[in-house]
Coordinates of C-alpha atoms in Angstrom, one line a residue:
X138 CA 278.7 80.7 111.3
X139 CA 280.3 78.5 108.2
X140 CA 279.1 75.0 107.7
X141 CA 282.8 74.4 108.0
X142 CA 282.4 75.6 111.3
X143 CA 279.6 73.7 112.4
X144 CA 281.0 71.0 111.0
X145 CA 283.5 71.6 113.3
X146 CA 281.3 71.7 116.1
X147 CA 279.5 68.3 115.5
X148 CA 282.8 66.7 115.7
X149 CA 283.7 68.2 118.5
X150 CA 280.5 66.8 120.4
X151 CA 280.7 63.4 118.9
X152 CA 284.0 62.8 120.9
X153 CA 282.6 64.8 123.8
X154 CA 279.9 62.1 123.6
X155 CA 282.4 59.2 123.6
X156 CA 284.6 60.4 126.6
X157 CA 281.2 60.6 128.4
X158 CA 279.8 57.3 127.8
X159 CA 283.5 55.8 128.2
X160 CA 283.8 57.7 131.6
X161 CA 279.9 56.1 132.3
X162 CA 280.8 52.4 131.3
X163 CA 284.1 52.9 133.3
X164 CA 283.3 54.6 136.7
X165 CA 278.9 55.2 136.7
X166 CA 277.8 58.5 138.0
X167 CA 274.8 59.3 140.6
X168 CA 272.7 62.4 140.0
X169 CA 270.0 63.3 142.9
X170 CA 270.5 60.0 144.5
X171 CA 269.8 57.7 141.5
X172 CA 273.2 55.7 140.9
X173 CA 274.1 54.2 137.9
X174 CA 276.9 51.3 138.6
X175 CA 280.0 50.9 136.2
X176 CA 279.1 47.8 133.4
X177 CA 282.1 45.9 135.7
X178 CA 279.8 45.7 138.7
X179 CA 276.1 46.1 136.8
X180 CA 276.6 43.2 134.1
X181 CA 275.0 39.5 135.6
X182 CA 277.6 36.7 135.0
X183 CA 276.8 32.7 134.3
X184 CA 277.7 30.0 136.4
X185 CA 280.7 29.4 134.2
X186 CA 281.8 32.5 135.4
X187 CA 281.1 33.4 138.8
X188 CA 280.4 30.0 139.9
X189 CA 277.0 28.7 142.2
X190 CA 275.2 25.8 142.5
X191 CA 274.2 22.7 139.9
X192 CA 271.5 20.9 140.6
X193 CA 270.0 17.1 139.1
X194 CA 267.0 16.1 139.5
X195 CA 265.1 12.7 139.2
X196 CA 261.6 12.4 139.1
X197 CA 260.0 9.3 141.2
X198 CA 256.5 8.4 141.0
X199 CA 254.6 7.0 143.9
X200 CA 252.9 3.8 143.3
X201 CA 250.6 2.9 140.5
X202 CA 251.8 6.2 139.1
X203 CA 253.8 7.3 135.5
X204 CA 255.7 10.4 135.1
X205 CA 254.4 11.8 132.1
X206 CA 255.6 15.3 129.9
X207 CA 252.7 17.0 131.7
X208 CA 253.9 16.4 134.7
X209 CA 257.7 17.0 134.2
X210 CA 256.6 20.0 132.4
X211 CA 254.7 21.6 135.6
X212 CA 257.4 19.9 137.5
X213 CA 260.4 22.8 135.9
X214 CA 257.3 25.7 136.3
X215 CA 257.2 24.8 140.0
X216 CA 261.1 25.2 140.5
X217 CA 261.3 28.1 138.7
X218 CA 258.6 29.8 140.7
X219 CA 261.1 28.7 143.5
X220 CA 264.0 29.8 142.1
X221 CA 262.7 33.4 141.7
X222 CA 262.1 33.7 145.4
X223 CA 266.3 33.0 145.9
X224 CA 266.9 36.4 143.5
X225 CA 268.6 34.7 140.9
X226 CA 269.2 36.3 137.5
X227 CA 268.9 33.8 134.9
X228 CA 269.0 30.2 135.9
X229 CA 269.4 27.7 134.0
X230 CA 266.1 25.3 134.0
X231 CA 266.3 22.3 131.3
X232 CA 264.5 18.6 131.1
X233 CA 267.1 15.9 130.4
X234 CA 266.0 12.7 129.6
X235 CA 262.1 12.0 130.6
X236 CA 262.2 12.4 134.0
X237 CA 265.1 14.4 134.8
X238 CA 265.4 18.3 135.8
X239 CA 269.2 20.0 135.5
X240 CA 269.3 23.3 137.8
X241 CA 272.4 25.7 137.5
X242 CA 272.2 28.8 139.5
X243 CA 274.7 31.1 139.4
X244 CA 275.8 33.6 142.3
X245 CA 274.5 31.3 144.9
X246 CA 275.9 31.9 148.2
X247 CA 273.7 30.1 150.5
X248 CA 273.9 27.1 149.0
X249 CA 272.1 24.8 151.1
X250 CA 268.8 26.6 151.3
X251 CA 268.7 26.7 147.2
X252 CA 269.3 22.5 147.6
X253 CA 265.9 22.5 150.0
X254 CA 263.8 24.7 148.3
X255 CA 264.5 23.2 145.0
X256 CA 264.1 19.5 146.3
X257 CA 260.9 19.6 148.0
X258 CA 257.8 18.4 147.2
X259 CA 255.3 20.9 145.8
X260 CA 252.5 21.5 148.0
X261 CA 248.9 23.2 146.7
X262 CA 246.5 23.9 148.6
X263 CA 242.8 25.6 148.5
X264 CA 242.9 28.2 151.7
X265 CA 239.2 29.4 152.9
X266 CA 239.2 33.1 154.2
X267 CA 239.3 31.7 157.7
X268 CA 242.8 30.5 157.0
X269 CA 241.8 26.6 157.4
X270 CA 242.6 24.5 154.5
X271 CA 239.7 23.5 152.0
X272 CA 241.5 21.1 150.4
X273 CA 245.0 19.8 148.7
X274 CA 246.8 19.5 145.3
X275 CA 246.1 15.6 145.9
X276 CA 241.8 16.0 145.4
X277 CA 243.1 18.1 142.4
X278 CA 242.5 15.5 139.2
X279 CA 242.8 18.2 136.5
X280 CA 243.7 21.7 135.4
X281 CA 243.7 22.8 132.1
X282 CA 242.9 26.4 130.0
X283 CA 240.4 26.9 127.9
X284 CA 237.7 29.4 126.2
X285 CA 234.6 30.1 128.0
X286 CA 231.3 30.6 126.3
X287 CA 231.8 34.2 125.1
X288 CA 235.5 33.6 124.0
X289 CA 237.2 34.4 127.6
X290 CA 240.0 32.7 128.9
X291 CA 239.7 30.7 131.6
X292 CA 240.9 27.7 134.0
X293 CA 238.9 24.5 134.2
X294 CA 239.5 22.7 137.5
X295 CA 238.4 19.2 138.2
X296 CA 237.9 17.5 141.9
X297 CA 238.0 13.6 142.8
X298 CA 235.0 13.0 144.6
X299 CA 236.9 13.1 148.2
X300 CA 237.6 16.4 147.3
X301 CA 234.0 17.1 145.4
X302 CA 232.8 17.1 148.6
X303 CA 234.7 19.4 150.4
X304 CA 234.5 21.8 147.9
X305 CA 230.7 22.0 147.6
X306 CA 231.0 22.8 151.3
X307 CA 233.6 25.0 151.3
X308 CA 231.3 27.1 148.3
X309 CA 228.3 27.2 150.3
X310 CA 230.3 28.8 153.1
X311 CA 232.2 31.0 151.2
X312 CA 230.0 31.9 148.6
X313 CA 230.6 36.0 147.3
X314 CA 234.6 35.4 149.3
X315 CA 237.8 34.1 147.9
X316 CA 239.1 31.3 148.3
X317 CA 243.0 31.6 147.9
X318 CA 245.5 29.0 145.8
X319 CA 248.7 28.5 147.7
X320 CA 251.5 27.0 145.9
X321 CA 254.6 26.5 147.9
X322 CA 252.5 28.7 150.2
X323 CA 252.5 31.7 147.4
X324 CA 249.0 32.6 146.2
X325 CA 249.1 31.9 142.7
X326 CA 245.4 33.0 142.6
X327 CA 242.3 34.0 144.5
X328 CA 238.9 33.6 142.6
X329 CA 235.9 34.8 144.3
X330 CA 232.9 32.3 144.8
X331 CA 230.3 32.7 142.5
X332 CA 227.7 29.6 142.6
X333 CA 227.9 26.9 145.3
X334 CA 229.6 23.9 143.4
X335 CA 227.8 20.4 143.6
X336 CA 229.9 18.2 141.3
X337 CA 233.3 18.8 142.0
X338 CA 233.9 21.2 138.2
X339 CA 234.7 24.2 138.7
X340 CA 236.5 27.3 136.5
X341 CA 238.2 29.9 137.6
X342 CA 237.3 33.6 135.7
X343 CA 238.7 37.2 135.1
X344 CA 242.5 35.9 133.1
X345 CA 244.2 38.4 131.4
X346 CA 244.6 36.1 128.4
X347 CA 245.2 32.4 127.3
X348 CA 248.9 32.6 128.7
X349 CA 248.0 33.2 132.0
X350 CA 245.3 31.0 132.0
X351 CA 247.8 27.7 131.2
X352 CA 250.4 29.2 133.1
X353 CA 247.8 29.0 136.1
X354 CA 247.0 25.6 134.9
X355 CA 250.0 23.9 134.5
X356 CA 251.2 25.4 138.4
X357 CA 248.1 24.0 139.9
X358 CA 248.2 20.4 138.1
X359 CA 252.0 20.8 139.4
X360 CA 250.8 21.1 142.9
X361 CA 249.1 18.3 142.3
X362 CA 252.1 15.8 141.1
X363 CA 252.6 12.3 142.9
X364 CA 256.1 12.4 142.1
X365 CA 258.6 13.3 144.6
X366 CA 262.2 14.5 143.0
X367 CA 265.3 12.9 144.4
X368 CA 268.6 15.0 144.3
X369 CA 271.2 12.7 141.6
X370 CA 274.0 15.1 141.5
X371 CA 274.7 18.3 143.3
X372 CA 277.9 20.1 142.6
X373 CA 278.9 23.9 144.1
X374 CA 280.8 25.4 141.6
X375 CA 284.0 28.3 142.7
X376 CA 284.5 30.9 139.9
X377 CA 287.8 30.3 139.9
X378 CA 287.9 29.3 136.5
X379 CA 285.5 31.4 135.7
X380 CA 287.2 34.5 136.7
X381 CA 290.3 33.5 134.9
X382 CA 288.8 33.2 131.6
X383 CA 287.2 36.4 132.2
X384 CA 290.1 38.1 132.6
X385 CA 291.5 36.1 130.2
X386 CA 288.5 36.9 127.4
X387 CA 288.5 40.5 128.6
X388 CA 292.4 41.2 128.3
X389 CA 292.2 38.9 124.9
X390 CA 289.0 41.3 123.6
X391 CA 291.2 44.7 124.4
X392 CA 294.2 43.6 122.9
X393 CA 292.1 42.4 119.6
X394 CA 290.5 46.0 119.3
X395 CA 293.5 47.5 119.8
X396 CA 294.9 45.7 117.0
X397 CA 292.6 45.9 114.9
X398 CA 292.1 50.2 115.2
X399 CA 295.9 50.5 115.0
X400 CA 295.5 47.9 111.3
X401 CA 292.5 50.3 110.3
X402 CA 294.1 53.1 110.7
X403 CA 297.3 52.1 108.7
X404 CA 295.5 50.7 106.3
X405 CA 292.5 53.0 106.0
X406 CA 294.4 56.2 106.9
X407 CA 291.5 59.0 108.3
X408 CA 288.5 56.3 107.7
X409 CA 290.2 53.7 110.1
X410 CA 290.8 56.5 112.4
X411 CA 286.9 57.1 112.7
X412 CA 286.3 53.1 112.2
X413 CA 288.0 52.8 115.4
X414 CA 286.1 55.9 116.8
X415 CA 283.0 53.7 116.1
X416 CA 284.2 50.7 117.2
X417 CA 284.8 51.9 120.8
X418 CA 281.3 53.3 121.0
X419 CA 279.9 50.4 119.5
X420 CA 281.6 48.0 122.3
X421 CA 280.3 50.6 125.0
X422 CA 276.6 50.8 123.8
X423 CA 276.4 46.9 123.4
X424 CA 277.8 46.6 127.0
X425 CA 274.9 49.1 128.1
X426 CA 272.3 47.5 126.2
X427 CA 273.6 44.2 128.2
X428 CA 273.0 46.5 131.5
X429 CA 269.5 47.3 130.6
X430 CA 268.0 44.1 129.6
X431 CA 269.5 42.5 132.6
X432 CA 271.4 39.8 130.7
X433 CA 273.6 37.3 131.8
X434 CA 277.2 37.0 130.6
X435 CA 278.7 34.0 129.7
X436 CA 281.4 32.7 128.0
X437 CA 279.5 31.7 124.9
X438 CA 278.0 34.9 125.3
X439 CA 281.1 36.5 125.2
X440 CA 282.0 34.5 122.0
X441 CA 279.1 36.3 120.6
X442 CA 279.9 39.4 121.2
X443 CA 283.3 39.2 120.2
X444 CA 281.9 37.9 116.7
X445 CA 279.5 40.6 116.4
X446 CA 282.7 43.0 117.0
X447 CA 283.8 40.9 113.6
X448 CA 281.0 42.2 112.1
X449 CA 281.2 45.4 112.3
X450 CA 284.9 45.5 111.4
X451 CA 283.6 44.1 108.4
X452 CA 280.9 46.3 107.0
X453 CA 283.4 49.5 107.8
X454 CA 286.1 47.3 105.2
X455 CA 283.1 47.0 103.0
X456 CA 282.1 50.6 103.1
X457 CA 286.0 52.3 102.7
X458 CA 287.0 49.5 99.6
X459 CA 283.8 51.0 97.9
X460 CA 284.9 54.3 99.1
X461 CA 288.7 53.9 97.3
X462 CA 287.5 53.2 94.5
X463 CA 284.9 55.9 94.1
X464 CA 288.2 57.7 94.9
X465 CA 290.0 56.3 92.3
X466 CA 287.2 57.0 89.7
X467 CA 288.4 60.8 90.3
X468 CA 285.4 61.9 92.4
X469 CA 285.2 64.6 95.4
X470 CA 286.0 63.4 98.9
X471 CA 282.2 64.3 100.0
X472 CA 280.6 62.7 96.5
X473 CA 283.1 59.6 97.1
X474 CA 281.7 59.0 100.7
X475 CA 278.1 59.4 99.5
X476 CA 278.4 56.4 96.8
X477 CA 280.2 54.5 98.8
X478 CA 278.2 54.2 101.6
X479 CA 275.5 54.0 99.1
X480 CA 276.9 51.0 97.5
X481 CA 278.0 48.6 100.5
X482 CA 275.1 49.0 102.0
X483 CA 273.1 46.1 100.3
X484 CA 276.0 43.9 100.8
X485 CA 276.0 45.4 104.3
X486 CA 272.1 44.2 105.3
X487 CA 272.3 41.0 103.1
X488 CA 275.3 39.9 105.3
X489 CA 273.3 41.3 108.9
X490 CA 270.5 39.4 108.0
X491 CA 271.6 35.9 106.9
X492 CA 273.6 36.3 110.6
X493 CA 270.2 37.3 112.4
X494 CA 268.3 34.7 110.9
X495 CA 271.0 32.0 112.1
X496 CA 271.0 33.4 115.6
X497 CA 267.3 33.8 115.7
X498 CA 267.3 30.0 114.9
X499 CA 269.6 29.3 118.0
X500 CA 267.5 31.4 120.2
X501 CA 264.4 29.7 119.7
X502 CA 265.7 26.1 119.5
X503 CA 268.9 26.8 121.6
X504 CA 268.7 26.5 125.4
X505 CA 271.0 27.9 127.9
X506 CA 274.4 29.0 126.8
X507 CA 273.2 28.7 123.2
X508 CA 270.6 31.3 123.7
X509 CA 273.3 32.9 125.5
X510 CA 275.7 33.4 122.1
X511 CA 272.1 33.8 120.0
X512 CA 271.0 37.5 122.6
X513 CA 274.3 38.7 122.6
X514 CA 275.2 37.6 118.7
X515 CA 271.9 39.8 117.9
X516 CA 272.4 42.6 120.0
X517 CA 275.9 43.0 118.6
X518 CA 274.6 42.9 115.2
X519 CA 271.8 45.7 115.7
X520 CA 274.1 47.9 117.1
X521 CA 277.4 47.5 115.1
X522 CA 274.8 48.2 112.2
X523 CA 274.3 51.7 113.6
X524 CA 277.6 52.5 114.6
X525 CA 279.6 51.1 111.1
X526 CA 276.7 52.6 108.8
X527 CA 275.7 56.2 110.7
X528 CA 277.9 57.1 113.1
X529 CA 281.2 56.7 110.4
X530 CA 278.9 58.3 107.8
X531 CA 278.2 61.2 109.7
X532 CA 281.4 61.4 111.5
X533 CA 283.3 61.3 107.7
X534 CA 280.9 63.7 106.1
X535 CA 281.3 66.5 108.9
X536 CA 285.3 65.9 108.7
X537 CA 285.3 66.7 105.1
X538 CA 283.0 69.5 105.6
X539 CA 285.0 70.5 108.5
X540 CA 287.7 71.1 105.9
X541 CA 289.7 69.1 109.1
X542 CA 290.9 66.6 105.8
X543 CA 291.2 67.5 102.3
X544 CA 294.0 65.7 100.5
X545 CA 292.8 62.2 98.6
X546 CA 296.3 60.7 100.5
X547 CA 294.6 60.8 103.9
X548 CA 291.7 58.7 102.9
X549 CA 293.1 56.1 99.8
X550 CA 296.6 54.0 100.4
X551 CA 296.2 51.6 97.4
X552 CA 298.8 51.5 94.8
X553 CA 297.9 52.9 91.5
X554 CA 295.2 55.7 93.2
X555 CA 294.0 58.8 91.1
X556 CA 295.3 61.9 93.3

């Protein structure tokens, strides 16, 4: 076989591959009862899309009492807990103010139920293995992680003397059992009695690491909070509006493509053609990618993405003005390709990673639909690298080789060119 021919061939598969992964994205498949659903019915939307609930909350301490950032801070840990019992893919949970709480939860149909769950008073409490309660989240004056004598994490627990006293008990009587941690009647943990405790200090052993040791912490002081939160504002949101700018962002997103393939390709000749070859599986794979981490679309998200799809428009305009005039300098169609590639591809990373940095920036100081456009602005990037730098690269190179394209014309349409 020629290396024209198998050229040929690797051509050939490269558009197999994109019918399949179009006819994927489109319409799924199931093999031996595993079922992979279309990236219509598999991507999560936002609440500014498919609509739920929006919650605000207001801290109010009991008498005698302040609502400090520890306390507001363990305060959105409890809710969250809460709000992954309802199932919901990324909710929204951000502080406003001092004391207040916003909640947005999108896809919620039983409204009402996420309104009482979310409202209610956290309740801890210490549970013996007989099922009776040791004590509550109110003898509870102070949880915190810290490093143990040989360097392990752990959680340092501190009684009032109310509940000193019961927990002394409690440890004689259960000494060698557990004694379970119920938070919003979830165990959170279940240490096993090791020493009777006198003096109302205990720790609690075996943590992973450091994380789980203040994540442990700052649920139990939680439990503990003398604040109640009152319900400000509650709104239920329809996606009506959200589904029209869907469709409105989707139809506006395939009619932008379009035109800009059917401008490639006029423009660019054969190299647009294959520009827009990669374009299509870059949208595709992003989508996937989407799929697989479980994101959440929104509209800023979307926003994102459609930049990213800017992008990588740009680096293939990069790569084929580098490759005219590599043409123009008289060299062969496969040496032309070569330093042309070769010579946007600095400008091509420089401009990637000025963007990345920028989004990585929003990501980590972003919250919500900011780190929204920041995931999907990233992803786009990563991928529209591979697709404008590789898959046009190799897709060009075995079209030349294929001997498929041979005359300069069909890849240089500026006036003035060297034939």
């Amino acid at each position: 076989m020629s290396s024209s021919q198998k050229s040929t061939i690797k051509v050939v598969i490269m558009i197999v591959i994109l019918l399949l992964l179009s006819f994927t994205a489109l319409n799924g498949f199931e093999i031996a009862g595993y079922r992979v659903l279309p990236i219509k019915s598999a991507i999560n939307l936002g609440l500014d899309l498919q609509g739920g609930v929006s919650v605000l909350l207001e801290a109010k301490p009991k008498a005698g009492e302040k609502v400090t950032d520890e306390k507001m801070n363990g305060a959105v840990e409890v809710i969250r807990g809460r709000v992954d019992q309802l199932g919901v893919a990324e909710p929204l949970i951000t502080r406003q103010g001092k004391t207040r709480i916003l909640v947005e939860l999108p896809g919620i149909d039983d409204s009402q139920r996420a309104l009482e769950l979310i409202g209610k008073t956290a309740s801890l409490q210490f549970i013996g293995p007989d099922g009776k309660v040791i004590l509550t989240g109110n003898n509870v004056r102070d949880a915190k992680a810290v490093y143990g004598g040989q360097n392990e994490p752990l959680v340092s627990l501190k009684f009032d003397s109310d509940g000193a006293k019961k927990f002394e008990k409690a440890t004689r009587e259960f000494l060698g059992k557990q004694i379970a941690i119920k938070l919003d009647e979830q165990i959170i943990s279940a240490p096993t009695v090791q020493d009777v405790i006198p003096n109302g200090e205990a720790v609690i052993t075996n943590l992973p690491d450091i994380e789980k040791a203040g994540e442990l912490a700052t649920l139990i002081r939680a439990g503990a909070l003398p604040v109640d939160l009152e319900q400000l504002q509650i709104m239920s949101l329809g996606p009506t509006l959200g589904a029209d700018s869907l469709t409105k962002s989707v139809k506006a997103g395939i009619l932008g493509i379009a035109l800009i393939i059917l401008y490639m390709i006029i423009y660019y000749r054969v190299p647009g053609l294959v520009a827009g070859f990669s374009l299509i599986i870059y949208v595709i794979l992003v989508l996937l990618v989407f799929v697989a981490i479980g994101a959440t679309l929104t509209l800023p998200g979307i926003a994102g993405f459609i930049l990213s799809i800017g992008m990588a428009v740009d680096a293939n305009v990069l790569i084929f003005e580098r490759l005219k005039e590599e043409l123009e300098n008289g060299k062969t169609l496969r040496a032309a390709i070569d330093s042309g590639f070769h010579r946007a591809i600095t400008t091509i990373l420089d401009s990637n990673i000025t963007t990345i940095i920028a989004a990585v920036v929003l990501l980590y100081l972003g919250t919500g639909p900011v780190r929204g456009f920041a995931v999907t602005l990233i992803i786009g990037i990563l991928v529209s690298f591979l697709t404008a730098v590789f898959i046009t690269r190799i897709l060009l190179v075995n079209l030349v080789n294929a001997k498929i394209f041979t005359n300069k014309k069909f890849f240089c349409c500026i006036r003035g060119e060297k034939q």
